[in-house]
Short mmCIF file of C-alpha atoms in Angstrom, two decimals:
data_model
loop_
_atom_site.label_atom_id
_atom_site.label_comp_id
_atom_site.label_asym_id
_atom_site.label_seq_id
_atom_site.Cartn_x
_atom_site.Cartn_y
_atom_site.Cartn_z
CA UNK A 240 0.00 0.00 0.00
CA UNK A 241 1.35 3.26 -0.83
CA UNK A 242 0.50 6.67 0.28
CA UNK A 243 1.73 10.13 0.50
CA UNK A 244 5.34 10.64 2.00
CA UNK A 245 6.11 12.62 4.57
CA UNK A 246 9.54 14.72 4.89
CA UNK A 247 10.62 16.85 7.39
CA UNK A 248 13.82 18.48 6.89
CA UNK A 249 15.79 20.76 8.74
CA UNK A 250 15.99 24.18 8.69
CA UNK A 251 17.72 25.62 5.99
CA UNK A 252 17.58 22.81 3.41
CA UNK A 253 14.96 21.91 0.39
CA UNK A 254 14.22 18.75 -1.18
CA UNK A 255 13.44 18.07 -5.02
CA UNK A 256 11.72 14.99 -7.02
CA UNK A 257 14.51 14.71 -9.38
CA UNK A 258 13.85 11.69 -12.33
CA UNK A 259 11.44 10.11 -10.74
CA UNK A 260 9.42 7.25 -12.56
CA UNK A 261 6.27 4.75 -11.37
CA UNK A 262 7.82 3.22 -7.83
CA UNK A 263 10.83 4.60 -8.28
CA UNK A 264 12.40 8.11 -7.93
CA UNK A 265 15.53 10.38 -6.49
CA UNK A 266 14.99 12.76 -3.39
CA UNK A 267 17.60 15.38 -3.79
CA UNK A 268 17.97 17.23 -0.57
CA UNK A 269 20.14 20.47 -0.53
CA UNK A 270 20.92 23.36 1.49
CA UNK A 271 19.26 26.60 0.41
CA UNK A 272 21.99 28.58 -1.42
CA UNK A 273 24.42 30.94 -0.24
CA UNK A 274 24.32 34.79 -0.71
CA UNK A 275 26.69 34.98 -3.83
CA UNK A 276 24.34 32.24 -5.58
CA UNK A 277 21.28 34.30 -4.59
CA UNK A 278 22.27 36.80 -5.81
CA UNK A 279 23.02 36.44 -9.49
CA UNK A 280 19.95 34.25 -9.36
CA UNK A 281 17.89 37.38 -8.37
CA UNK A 282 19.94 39.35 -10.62
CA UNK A 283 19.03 36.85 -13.36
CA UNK A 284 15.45 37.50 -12.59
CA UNK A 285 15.39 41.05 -12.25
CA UNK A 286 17.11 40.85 -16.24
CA UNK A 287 14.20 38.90 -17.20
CA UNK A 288 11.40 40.60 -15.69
CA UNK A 289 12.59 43.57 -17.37
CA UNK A 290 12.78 42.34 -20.79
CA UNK A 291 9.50 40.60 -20.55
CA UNK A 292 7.26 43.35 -19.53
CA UNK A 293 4.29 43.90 -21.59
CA UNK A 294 4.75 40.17 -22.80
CA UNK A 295 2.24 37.44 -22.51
CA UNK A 296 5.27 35.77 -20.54
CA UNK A 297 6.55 35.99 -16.78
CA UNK A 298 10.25 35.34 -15.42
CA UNK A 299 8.44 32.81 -12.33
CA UNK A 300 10.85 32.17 -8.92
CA UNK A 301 10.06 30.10 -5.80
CA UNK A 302 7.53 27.69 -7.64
CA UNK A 303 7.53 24.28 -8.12
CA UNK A 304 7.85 23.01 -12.23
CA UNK A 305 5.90 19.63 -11.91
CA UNK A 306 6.11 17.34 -14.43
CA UNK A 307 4.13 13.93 -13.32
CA UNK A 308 5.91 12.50 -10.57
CA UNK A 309 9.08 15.03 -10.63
CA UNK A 310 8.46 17.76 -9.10
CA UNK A 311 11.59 20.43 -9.46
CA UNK A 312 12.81 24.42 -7.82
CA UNK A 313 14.72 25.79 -10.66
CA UNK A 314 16.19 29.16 -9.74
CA UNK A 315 14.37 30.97 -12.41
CA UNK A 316 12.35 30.08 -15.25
CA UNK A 317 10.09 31.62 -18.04
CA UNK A 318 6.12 30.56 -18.39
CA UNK A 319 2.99 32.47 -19.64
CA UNK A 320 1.89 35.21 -17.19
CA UNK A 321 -1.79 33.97 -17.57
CA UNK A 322 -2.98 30.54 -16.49
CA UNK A 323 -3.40 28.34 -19.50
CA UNK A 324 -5.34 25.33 -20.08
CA UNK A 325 -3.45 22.59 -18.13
CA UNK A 326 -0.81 24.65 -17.26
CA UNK A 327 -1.10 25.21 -13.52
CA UNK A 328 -0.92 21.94 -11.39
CA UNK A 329 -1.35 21.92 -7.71
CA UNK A 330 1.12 22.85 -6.81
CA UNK A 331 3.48 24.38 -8.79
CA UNK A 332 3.33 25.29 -13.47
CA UNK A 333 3.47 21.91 -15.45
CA UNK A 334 6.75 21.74 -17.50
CA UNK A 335 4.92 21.73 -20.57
CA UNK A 336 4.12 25.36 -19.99
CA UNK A 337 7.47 26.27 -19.53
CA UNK A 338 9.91 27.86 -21.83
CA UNK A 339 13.21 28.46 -20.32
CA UNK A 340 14.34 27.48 -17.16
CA UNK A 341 17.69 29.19 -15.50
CA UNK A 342 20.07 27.48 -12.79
CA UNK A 343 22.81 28.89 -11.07
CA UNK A 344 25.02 25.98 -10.16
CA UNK A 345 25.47 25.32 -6.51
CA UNK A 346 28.71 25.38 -4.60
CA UNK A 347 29.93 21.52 -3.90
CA UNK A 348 30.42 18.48 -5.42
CA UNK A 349 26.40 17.20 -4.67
CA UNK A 350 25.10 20.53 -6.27
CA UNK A 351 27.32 21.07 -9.24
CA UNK A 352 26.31 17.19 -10.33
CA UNK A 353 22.47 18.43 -9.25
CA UNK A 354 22.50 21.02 -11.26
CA UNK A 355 25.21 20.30 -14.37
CA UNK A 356 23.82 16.18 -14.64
CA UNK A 357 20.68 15.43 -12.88
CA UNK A 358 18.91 18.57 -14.03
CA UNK A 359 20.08 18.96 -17.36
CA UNK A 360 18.83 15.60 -18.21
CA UNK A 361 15.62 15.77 -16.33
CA UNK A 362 14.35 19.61 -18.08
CA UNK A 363 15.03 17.76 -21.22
CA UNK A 364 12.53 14.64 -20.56
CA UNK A 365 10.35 17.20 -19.81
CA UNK A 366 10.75 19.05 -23.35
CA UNK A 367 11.88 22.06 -21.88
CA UNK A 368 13.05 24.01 -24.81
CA UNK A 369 15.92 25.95 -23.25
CA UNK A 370 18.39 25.52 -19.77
CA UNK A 371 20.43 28.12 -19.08
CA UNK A 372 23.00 27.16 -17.05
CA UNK A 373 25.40 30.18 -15.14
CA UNK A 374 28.43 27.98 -14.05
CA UNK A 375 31.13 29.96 -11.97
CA UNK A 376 32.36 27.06 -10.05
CA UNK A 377 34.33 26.48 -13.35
CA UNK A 378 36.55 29.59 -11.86
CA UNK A 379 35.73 31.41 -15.52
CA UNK A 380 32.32 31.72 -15.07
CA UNK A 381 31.19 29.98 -17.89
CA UNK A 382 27.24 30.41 -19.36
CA UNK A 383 25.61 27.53 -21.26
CA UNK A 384 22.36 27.51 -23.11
CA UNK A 385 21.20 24.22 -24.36
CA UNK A 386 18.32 23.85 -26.50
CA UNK A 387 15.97 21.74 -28.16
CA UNK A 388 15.37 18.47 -26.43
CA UNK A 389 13.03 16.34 -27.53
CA UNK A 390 10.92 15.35 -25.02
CA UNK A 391 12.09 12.17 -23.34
CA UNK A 392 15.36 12.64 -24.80
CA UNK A 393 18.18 11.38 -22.17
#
């Protein structure tokens, strides 16, 4: 018999459904980020919310991007202002509405492979159509857009 899971985590940290199939699934649990990753995450934002005003689209932060069972926090992503026709779950915007999604990588081993591996793969079995990925753990702060994934693709 299965049922709904219950997780209580400490303060400070965040968990994450992360490529999660029927029975089976990863819990990623991190630590909420540090300032310098905060901030060019909001400064991210800030960029986007800028450039998309007066567009049908909205740069969307602290929401959940479901997608059936994984269920993800991306730092930043892009998704119609309005609700759309299956487009809000829940609790969070269904990855199918979403256009771009941004990640700053986290410091350490656990969130560099979170956010450079894990991620990556699972916003393209979604069919997201573009990651951005701001990288400055590679000590030459590196920016990586990837896009086009067919959805599924691994």
């Amino acid at each position: 018999m299965s049922g709904p899971i219950s997780l209580e985590l400490p303060e400070g940290f965040r968990a994450e459904i992360i490529e999660a199939d029927e029975g089976s699934g990863r819990i990623d649990i991190s630590r909420t980020a540090p300032y310098a990753h905060g901030r060019t995450a909001n400064r991210l934002h800030n960029a986007f919310s800028a450039h998309l005003h007066g567009s049908p689209y909205a740069d969307w932060f602290g929401i959940d991007i479901i997608d059936g069972h994984n269920v993800w926090r991306a730092d930043t992503f892009i998704a119609l202002t309005d609700d759309v026709e299956n487009g809000i779950c829940e609790y969070g915007v269904a990855a199918s509405e979403v256009r771009l999604v941004a990640e700053v990588v986290a410091p350490g081993r656990e969130g560099q492979e979170r956010d450079r591996i894990r991620k990556r793969r699972a916003y393209a079995c979604a069919g997201i159509p573009v990651y951005l990925l701001i990288d400055d753990f590679t000590m030459r702060g590196t920016v990586t857009v990837l896009t086009g994934p067919p959805r599924g693709d691994r």
